[in-house]
Amino acid sequence: AQSVAQPEDQVNVAEGNPLTVKCTYSVSGNPYLFWYVQYPNRGLQFLLKYITGDNLVKGSYGFEAEFNKSQTSFHLKKPSALVSDSALYFCAVRDTVSFMNRDDKIIFGKGTRLHILP
Amino acid sequence: AAGVIQSPRHLIKEKRETATLKCYPIPRHDTVYWYQQGPGQDPQFLISFYEKMQSDKGSIPDRFSAQQFSDYHSELNMSSLELGDSALYFCASSHGGGMNTEAFFGQGTRLTVV
């Protein structure tokens, strides 16, 4: 069964510094990976996805993520953090084997709360 | 651009009552997912539909049922409500049910059971 791990409950970064939010995954087939952001009392907003191709994926609000197959990781990054980036970030996965078995769902990690300090 | 619409946004029910949550997907989206997010928790998958048929089932209690209608909107019916059912319920939609399609989420319905 597929799973996602976000090892950090919280990440604190000073404004202007680069940020990384970590994510590792476990799937049976090839992974399709996503990052979502959740602001207080709001729904989940799609940031970016990795399907195939270039391992570095660029998304919304200046975020990017790097797919590393050997390390089964999909870390979220941003070169220069903004206070407005403070939110809850979820990594998510689908895998091809589960999909072929009609397990049509996205599995989320536990989330990482990102605090950008002014 | 049109987004996923959920109604109501907030709902307060007493124990043992029933509740119906509605979800209107993005136009031309044929796949709907329901998630439950408890306080401080990650979203837990409940159930999904593709082309009006149930496509996957997660940790949905037997007290809950859901369906997708001909216009692709979906309803989550919750009976014999318990205090532990208090949570934020999200609906998401995607197009084609394909692996490479991201799901777009609604604002959620906050259910409080008292």
PDB file of C-alpha atoms in Angstrom:
ATOM      1  CA  ALA A   1       0.000   0.000   0.000  1.00  0.00           C
ATOM      2  CA  GLN A   2       1.182   3.482  -0.746  1.00  0.00           C
ATOM      3  CA  SER A   3       2.186   5.861   2.027  1.00  0.00           C
ATOM      4  CA  VAL A   4       3.726   9.260   2.516  1.00  0.00           C
ATOM      5  CA  ALA A   5       5.970  10.452   5.325  1.00  0.00           C
ATOM      6  CA  GLN A   6       6.643  14.024   6.309  1.00  0.00           C
ATOM      7  CA  PRO A   7       9.256  13.724   9.053  1.00  0.00           C
ATOM      8  CA  GLU A   8       8.948  17.269  10.365  1.00  0.00           C
ATOM      9  CA  ASP A   9       5.816  18.466  12.147  1.00  0.00           C
ATOM     10  CA  GLN A  10       7.044  22.044  11.947  1.00  0.00           C
ATOM     11  CA  VAL A  11       9.699  23.978  10.066  1.00  0.00           C
ATOM     12  CA  ASN A  12      10.828  27.482  11.031  1.00  0.00           C
ATOM     13  CA  VAL A  13      12.637  29.650   8.489  1.00  0.00           C
ATOM     14  CA  ALA A  14      13.620  33.305   8.541  1.00  0.00           C
ATOM     15  CA  GLU A  15      12.094  35.451   5.822  1.00  0.00           C
ATOM     16  CA  GLY A  16      14.351  35.659   2.796  1.00  0.00           C
ATOM     17  CA  ASN A  17      16.084  32.369   3.540  1.00  0.00           C
ATOM     18  CA  PRO A  18      15.631  29.238   1.444  1.00  0.00           C
ATOM     19  CA  LEU A  19      13.160  26.689   2.729  1.00  0.00           C
ATOM     20  CA  THR A  20      12.807  22.921   2.392  1.00  0.00           C
ATOM     21  CA  VAL A  21       9.863  20.797   3.478  1.00  0.00           C
ATOM     22  CA  LYS A  22      10.693  17.104   3.368  1.00  0.00           C
ATOM     23  CA  CYS A  23       8.620  14.259   1.990  1.00  0.00           C
ATOM     24  CA  THR A  24       9.358  10.597   1.368  1.00  0.00           C
ATOM     25  CA  TYR A  25       7.012   8.090  -0.188  1.00  0.00           C
ATOM     26  CA  SER A  26       6.403   4.387  -0.561  1.00  0.00           C
ATOM     27  CA  VAL A  27       4.496   2.964  -3.516  1.00  0.00           C
ATOM     28  CA  SER A  28       4.169  -0.308  -5.396  1.00  0.00           C
ATOM     29  CA  GLY A  29       4.443   1.133  -8.885  1.00  0.00           C
ATOM     30  CA  ASN A  30       5.552   4.464 -10.260  1.00  0.00           C
ATOM     31  CA  PRO A  31       4.594   7.415  -8.082  1.00  0.00           C
ATOM     32  CA  TYR A  32       2.584  10.412  -9.027  1.00  0.00           C
ATOM     33  CA  LEU A  33       3.430  13.030  -6.399  1.00  0.00           C
ATOM     34  CA  PHE A  34       1.706  16.222  -5.325  1.00  0.00           C
ATOM     35  CA  TRP A  35       2.151  19.086  -2.915  1.00  0.00           C
ATOM     36  CA  TYR A  36      -0.828  20.936  -1.444  1.00  0.00           C
ATOM     37  CA  VAL A  37      -0.948  23.936   0.873  1.00  0.00           C
ATOM     38  CA  GLN A  38      -3.621  24.651   3.442  1.00  0.00           C
ATOM     39  CA  TYR A  39      -4.180  28.064   4.966  1.00  0.00           C
ATOM     40  CA  PRO A  40      -6.183  28.392   8.210  1.00  0.00           C
ATOM     41  CA  ASN A  41      -9.842  27.427   7.767  1.00  0.00           C
ATOM     42  CA  ARG A  42      -9.328  26.923   4.052  1.00  0.00           C
ATOM     43  CA  GLY A  43      -9.337  24.027   1.670  1.00  0.00           C
ATOM     44  CA  LEU A  44      -6.286  22.387   0.189  1.00  0.00           C
ATOM     45  CA  GLN A  45      -4.707  24.274  -2.691  1.00  0.00           C
ATOM     46  CA  PHE A  46      -2.715  22.464  -5.328  1.00  0.00           C
ATOM     47  CA  LEU A  47       0.899  23.653  -5.612  1.00  0.00           C
ATOM     48  CA  LEU A  48       2.647  21.292  -8.002  1.00  0.00           C
ATOM     49  CA  LYS A  49       2.922  17.727  -9.210  1.00  0.00           C
ATOM     50  CA  TYR A  50       5.476  15.263 -10.533  1.00  0.00           C
ATOM     51  CA  ILE A  51       4.318  12.796 -13.154  1.00  0.00           C
ATOM     52  CA  THR A  52       7.339  12.050 -15.314  1.00  0.00           C
ATOM     53  CA  GLY A  53      10.235  13.826 -16.960  1.00  0.00           C
ATOM     54  CA  ASP A  54      12.391  16.489 -15.362  1.00  0.00           C
ATOM     55  CA  ASN A  55      13.035  15.735 -11.706  1.00  0.00           C
ATOM     56  CA  LEU A  56      12.728  19.411 -10.770  1.00  0.00           C
ATOM     57  CA  VAL A  57       9.140  20.552 -10.904  1.00  0.00           C
ATOM     58  CA  LYS A  58       8.094  24.188 -10.665  1.00  0.00           C
ATOM     59  CA  GLY A  59       4.751  25.187  -9.209  1.00  0.00           C
ATOM     60  CA  SER A  60       2.710  28.048  -7.842  1.00  0.00           C
ATOM     61  CA  TYR A  61       3.979  30.932  -5.684  1.00  0.00           C
ATOM     62  CA  GLY A  62       7.639  30.275  -6.556  1.00  0.00           C
ATOM     63  CA  PHE A  63       7.679  26.782  -5.068  1.00  0.00           C
ATOM     64  CA  GLU A  64       9.496  23.877  -6.656  1.00  0.00           C
ATOM     65  CA  ALA A  65      10.051  20.268  -5.731  1.00  0.00           C
ATOM     66  CA  GLU A  66      12.748  17.757  -6.554  1.00  0.00           C
ATOM     67  CA  PHE A  67      11.899  14.145  -7.284  1.00  0.00           C
ATOM     68  CA  ASN A  68      14.599  11.693  -6.242  1.00  0.00           C
ATOM     69  CA  LYS A  69      13.764   8.129  -7.165  1.00  0.00           C
ATOM     70  CA  SER A  70      16.712   6.507  -5.404  1.00  0.00           C
ATOM     71  CA  GLN A  71      15.875   8.238  -2.143  1.00  0.00           C
ATOM     72  CA  THR A  72      12.102   8.005  -2.729  1.00  0.00           C
ATOM     73  CA  SER A  73      11.821  11.665  -1.834  1.00  0.00           C
ATOM     74  CA  PHE A  74       9.932  14.662  -3.148  1.00  0.00           C
ATOM     75  CA  HIS A  75      11.083  17.636  -1.078  1.00  0.00           C
ATOM     76  CA  LEU A  76       9.385  20.999  -1.488  1.00  0.00           C
ATOM     77  CA  LYS A  77      11.679  24.010  -1.854  1.00  0.00           C
ATOM     78  CA  LYS A  78      11.650  27.742  -2.294  1.00  0.00           C
ATOM     79  CA  PRO A  79      14.754  29.899  -2.747  1.00  0.00           C
ATOM     80  CA  SER A  80      13.526  32.829  -0.650  1.00  0.00           C
ATOM     81  CA  ALA A  81      10.744  32.447   1.906  1.00  0.00           C
ATOM     82  CA  LEU A  82       7.967  34.987   2.468  1.00  0.00           C
ATOM     83  CA  VAL A  83       5.956  35.496   5.654  1.00  0.00           C
ATOM     84  CA  SER A  84       2.858  34.773   3.578  1.00  0.00           C
ATOM     85  CA  ASP A  85       4.203  31.260   2.914  1.00  0.00           C
ATOM     86  CA  SER A  86       3.361  30.341   6.501  1.00  0.00           C
ATOM     87  CA  ALA A  87       0.821  27.529   6.242  1.00  0.00           C
ATOM     88  CA  LEU A  88       0.333  23.772   6.490  1.00  0.00           C
ATOM     89  CA  TYR A  89       1.888  21.799   3.659  1.00  0.00           C
ATOM     90  CA  PHE A  90       0.832  18.315   2.615  1.00  0.00           C
ATOM     91  CA  CYS A  91       2.712  15.922   0.389  1.00  0.00           C
ATOM     92  CA  ALA A  92       0.512  13.380  -1.410  1.00  0.00           C
ATOM     93  CA  VAL A  93       0.907  10.374  -3.669  1.00  0.00           C
ATOM     94  CA  ARG A  94      -0.904   8.115  -6.074  1.00  0.00           C
ATOM     95  CA  ASP A  95       0.736   5.028  -7.510  1.00  0.00           C
ATOM     96  CA  THR A  96       0.163   3.320 -10.802  1.00  0.00           C
ATOM     97  CA  VAL A  97      -0.302  -0.194  -9.422  1.00  0.00           C
ATOM     98  CA  SER A  98      -3.015   0.938  -7.032  1.00  0.00           C
ATOM     99  CA  PHE A  99      -4.686   2.853  -9.832  1.00  0.00           C
ATOM    100  CA  MET A 100      -4.768  -0.200 -12.084  1.00  0.00           C
ATOM    101  CA  ASN A 101      -6.469  -2.011  -9.225  1.00  0.00           C
ATOM    102  CA  ARG A 102      -8.984   0.845  -9.139  1.00  0.00           C
ATOM    103  CA  ASP A 103      -7.625   2.170  -5.850  1.00  0.00           C
ATOM    104  CA  ASP A 104      -8.385   5.665  -6.972  1.00  0.00           C
ATOM    105  CA  LYS A 105      -7.377   7.897  -4.124  1.00  0.00           C
ATOM    106  CA  ILE A 106      -4.694  10.337  -3.148  1.00  0.00           C
ATOM    107  CA  ILE A 107      -2.881   9.538   0.082  1.00  0.00           C
ATOM    108  CA  PHE A 108      -1.690  12.473   2.173  1.00  0.00           C
ATOM    109  CA  GLY A 109       1.184  12.831   4.581  1.00  0.00           C
ATOM    110  CA  LYS A 110       0.602  14.124   8.088  1.00  0.00           C
ATOM    111  CA  GLY A 111       1.452  17.663   7.053  1.00  0.00           C
ATOM    112  CA  THR A 112       4.249  20.055   7.961  1.00  0.00           C
ATOM    113  CA  ARG A 113       3.515  23.439   9.468  1.00  0.00           C
ATOM    114  CA  LEU A 114       5.779  26.059   7.965  1.00  0.00           C
ATOM    115  CA  HIS A 115       6.500  29.197  10.005  1.00  0.00           C
ATOM    116  CA  ILE A 116       8.273  32.025   8.241  1.00  0.00           C
ATOM    117  CA  LEU A 117       9.724  34.423  10.770  1.00  0.00           C
ATOM    118  CA  PRO A 118       9.857  38.124   9.851  1.00  0.00           C
TER     119      PRO A 118
ATOM    120  CA  ALA B   1     -12.360  30.115 -12.648  1.00  0.00           C
ATOM    121  CA  ALA B   2     -15.030  27.906 -11.149  1.00  0.00           C
ATOM    122  CA  GLY B   3     -13.974  25.890  -8.142  1.00  0.00           C
ATOM    123  CA  VAL B   4     -15.369  23.026  -6.124  1.00  0.00           C
ATOM    124  CA  ILE B   5     -18.397  24.176  -4.171  1.00  0.00           C
ATOM    125  CA  GLN B   6     -19.348  22.590  -0.878  1.00  0.00           C
ATOM    126  CA  SER B   7     -22.431  23.249   1.153  1.00  0.00           C
ATOM    127  CA  PRO B   8     -23.083  24.027   3.848  1.00  0.00           C
ATOM    128  CA  ARG B   9     -19.831  25.630   5.024  1.00  0.00           C
ATOM    129  CA  HIS B  10     -20.699  25.051   8.660  1.00  0.00           C
ATOM    130  CA  LEU B  11     -23.071  22.586  10.261  1.00  0.00           C
ATOM    131  CA  ILE B  12     -23.932  21.914  13.866  1.00  0.00           C
ATOM    132  CA  LYS B  13     -25.797  18.722  14.729  1.00  0.00           C
ATOM    133  CA  GLU B  14     -26.653  16.838  17.864  1.00  0.00           C
ATOM    134  CA  LYS B  15     -25.599  13.277  18.595  1.00  0.00           C
ATOM    135  CA  ARG B  16     -27.656  10.660  16.787  1.00  0.00           C
ATOM    136  CA  GLU B  17     -28.889  13.156  14.217  1.00  0.00           C
ATOM    137  CA  THR B  18     -28.262  12.908  10.492  1.00  0.00           C
ATOM    138  CA  ALA B  19     -26.399  15.264   8.187  1.00  0.00           C
ATOM    139  CA  THR B  20     -26.076  15.638   4.442  1.00  0.00           C
ATOM    140  CA  LEU B  21     -23.067  17.329   2.906  1.00  0.00           C
ATOM    141  CA  LYS B  22     -23.109  18.400  -0.722  1.00  0.00           C
ATOM    142  CA  CYS B  23     -20.331  18.802  -3.227  1.00  0.00           C
ATOM    143  CA  TYR B  24     -20.480  20.401  -6.659  1.00  0.00           C
ATOM    144  CA  PRO B  25     -17.364  19.583  -8.690  1.00  0.00           C
ATOM    145  CA  ILE B  26     -15.639  21.813 -11.164  1.00  0.00           C
ATOM    146  CA  PRO B  27     -17.534  21.729 -14.485  1.00  0.00           C
ATOM    147  CA  ARG B  28     -16.500  18.786 -16.687  1.00  0.00           C
ATOM    148  CA  HIS B  29     -14.864  17.012 -13.755  1.00  0.00           C
ATOM    149  CA  ASP B  30     -16.191  13.474 -13.486  1.00  0.00           C
ATOM    150  CA  THR B  31     -14.383  12.256 -10.363  1.00  0.00           C
ATOM    151  CA  VAL B  32     -15.225  13.222  -6.809  1.00  0.00           C
ATOM    152  CA  TYR B  33     -13.348  12.391  -3.606  1.00  0.00           C
ATOM    153  CA  TRP B  34     -14.441  12.833  -0.003  1.00  0.00           C
ATOM    154  CA  TYR B  35     -11.949  13.380   2.821  1.00  0.00           C
ATOM    155  CA  GLN B  36     -12.327  13.847   6.563  1.00  0.00           C
ATOM    156  CA  GLN B  37      -9.840  16.026   8.438  1.00  0.00           C
ATOM    157  CA  GLY B  38      -9.940  15.966  12.217  1.00  0.00           C
ATOM    158  CA  PRO B  39      -8.371  18.750  14.302  1.00  0.00           C
ATOM    159  CA  GLY B  40      -4.633  18.788  13.696  1.00  0.00           C
ATOM    160  CA  GLN B  41      -4.890  15.737  11.455  1.00  0.00           C
ATOM    161  CA  ASP B  42      -4.091  15.019   7.838  1.00  0.00           C
ATOM    162  CA  PRO B  43      -7.002  14.455   5.449  1.00  0.00           C
ATOM    163  CA  GLN B  44      -8.262  10.872   5.594  1.00  0.00           C
ATOM    164  CA  PHE B  45      -9.778   9.408   2.460  1.00  0.00           C
ATOM    165  CA  LEU B  46     -13.399   8.325   2.792  1.00  0.00           C
ATOM    166  CA  ILE B  47     -14.730   7.439  -0.647  1.00  0.00           C
ATOM    167  CA  SER B  48     -14.478   8.353  -4.326  1.00  0.00           C
ATOM    168  CA  PHE B  49     -16.684   8.222  -7.404  1.00  0.00           C
ATOM    169  CA  TYR B  50     -15.876   8.148 -11.099  1.00  0.00           C
ATOM    170  CA  GLU B  51     -18.635   8.616 -13.638  1.00  0.00           C
ATOM    171  CA  LYS B  52     -21.295   8.144 -10.960  1.00  0.00           C
ATOM    172  CA  MET B  53     -19.911   4.816  -9.822  1.00  0.00           C
ATOM    173  CA  GLN B  54     -18.019   4.240  -6.604  1.00  0.00           C
ATOM    174  CA  SER B  55     -14.368   3.864  -7.521  1.00  0.00           C
ATOM    175  CA  ASP B  56     -12.667   3.452  -4.164  1.00  0.00           C
ATOM    176  CA  LYS B  57     -13.538   3.233  -0.509  1.00  0.00           C
ATOM    177  CA  GLY B  58     -11.431   4.185   2.456  1.00  0.00           C
ATOM    178  CA  SER B  59     -12.094   4.565   6.148  1.00  0.00           C
ATOM    179  CA  ILE B  60     -15.731   5.481   5.777  1.00  0.00           C
ATOM    180  CA  PRO B  61     -17.938   4.291   8.647  1.00  0.00           C
ATOM    181  CA  ASP B  62     -20.949   2.127   7.844  1.00  0.00           C
ATOM    182  CA  ARG B  63     -23.101   4.965   9.216  1.00  0.00           C
ATOM    183  CA  PHE B  64     -22.024   7.089   6.260  1.00  0.00           C
ATOM    184  CA  SER B  65     -23.055   6.693   2.664  1.00  0.00           C
ATOM    185  CA  ALA B  66     -22.418   8.701  -0.453  1.00  0.00           C
ATOM    186  CA  GLN B  67     -23.389   8.877  -4.073  1.00  0.00           C
ATOM    187  CA  GLN B  68     -22.660  10.806  -7.214  1.00  0.00           C
ATOM    188  CA  PHE B  69     -25.619  12.022  -9.215  1.00  0.00           C
ATOM    189  CA  SER B  70     -26.236  12.386 -12.941  1.00  0.00           C
ATOM    190  CA  ASP B  71     -25.054  15.999 -12.862  1.00  0.00           C
ATOM    191  CA  TYR B  72     -21.840  14.786 -11.143  1.00  0.00           C
ATOM    192  CA  HIS B  73     -22.553  16.465  -7.849  1.00  0.00           C
ATOM    193  CA  SER B  74     -22.080  14.258  -4.814  1.00  0.00           C
ATOM    194  CA  GLU B  75     -23.685  13.974  -1.410  1.00  0.00           C
ATOM    195  CA  LEU B  76     -22.266  12.480   1.770  1.00  0.00           C
ATOM    196  CA  ASN B  77     -24.971  11.243   4.109  1.00  0.00           C
ATOM    197  CA  MET B  78     -24.061  10.769   7.729  1.00  0.00           C
ATOM    198  CA  SER B  79     -26.404   9.101  10.192  1.00  0.00           C
ATOM    199  CA  SER B  80     -26.339   8.409  13.929  1.00  0.00           C
ATOM    200  CA  LEU B  81     -23.790  11.152  14.349  1.00  0.00           C
ATOM    201  CA  GLU B  82     -21.204  10.791  17.078  1.00  0.00           C
ATOM    202  CA  LEU B  83     -19.057  13.395  18.788  1.00  0.00           C
ATOM    203  CA  GLY B  84     -16.029  11.945  16.996  1.00  0.00           C
ATOM    204  CA  ASP B  85     -17.533  12.795  13.641  1.00  0.00           C
ATOM    205  CA  SER B  86     -16.788  16.466  14.298  1.00  0.00           C
ATOM    206  CA  ALA B  87     -14.297  17.374  11.599  1.00  0.00           C
ATOM    207  CA  LEU B  88     -13.703  19.281   8.433  1.00  0.00           C
ATOM    208  CA  TYR B  89     -15.047  17.373   5.437  1.00  0.00           C
ATOM    209  CA  PHE B  90     -13.474  18.087   2.110  1.00  0.00           C
ATOM    210  CA  CYS B  91     -14.662  17.251  -1.322  1.00  0.00           C
ATOM    211  CA  ALA B  92     -12.264  17.250  -4.260  1.00  0.00           C
ATOM    212  CA  SER B  93     -12.805  16.786  -7.957  1.00  0.00           C
ATOM    213  CA  SER B  94     -10.652  15.864 -10.913  1.00  0.00           C
ATOM    214  CA  HIS B  95     -11.119  15.203 -14.598  1.00  0.00           C
ATOM    215  CA  GLY B  96     -10.917  11.738 -16.086  1.00  0.00           C
ATOM    216  CA  GLY B  97      -9.823   9.949 -12.938  1.00  0.00           C
ATOM    217  CA  GLY B  98      -6.404   9.744 -14.512  1.00  0.00           C
ATOM    218  CA  MET B  99      -3.253   9.207 -12.528  1.00  0.00           C
ATOM    219  CA  ASN B 100      -1.681  12.453 -13.651  1.00  0.00           C
ATOM    220  CA  THR B 101      -4.584  14.682 -12.789  1.00  0.00           C
ATOM    221  CA  GLU B 102      -4.464  16.648  -9.605  1.00  0.00           C
ATOM    222  CA  ALA B 103      -7.523  16.959  -7.440  1.00  0.00           C
ATOM    223  CA  PHE B 104      -8.958  20.359  -6.668  1.00  0.00           C
ATOM    224  CA  PHE B 105     -10.428  20.797  -3.234  1.00  0.00           C
ATOM    225  CA  GLY B 106     -13.424  22.716  -1.977  1.00  0.00           C
ATOM    226  CA  GLN B 107     -13.373  24.956   1.080  1.00  0.00           C
ATOM    227  CA  GLY B 108     -14.757  22.173   3.200  1.00  0.00           C
ATOM    228  CA  THR B 109     -17.750  21.723   5.483  1.00  0.00           C
ATOM    229  CA  ARG B 110     -17.030  22.065   9.154  1.00  0.00           C
ATOM    230  CA  LEU B 111     -19.279  19.666  11.020  1.00  0.00           C
ATOM    231  CA  THR B 112     -19.653  20.039  14.754  1.00  0.00           C
ATOM    232  CA  VAL B 113     -21.533  17.347  16.647  1.00  0.00           C
ATOM    233  CA  VAL B 114     -22.693  18.377  20.105  1.00  0.00           C
TER     234      VAL B 114
END
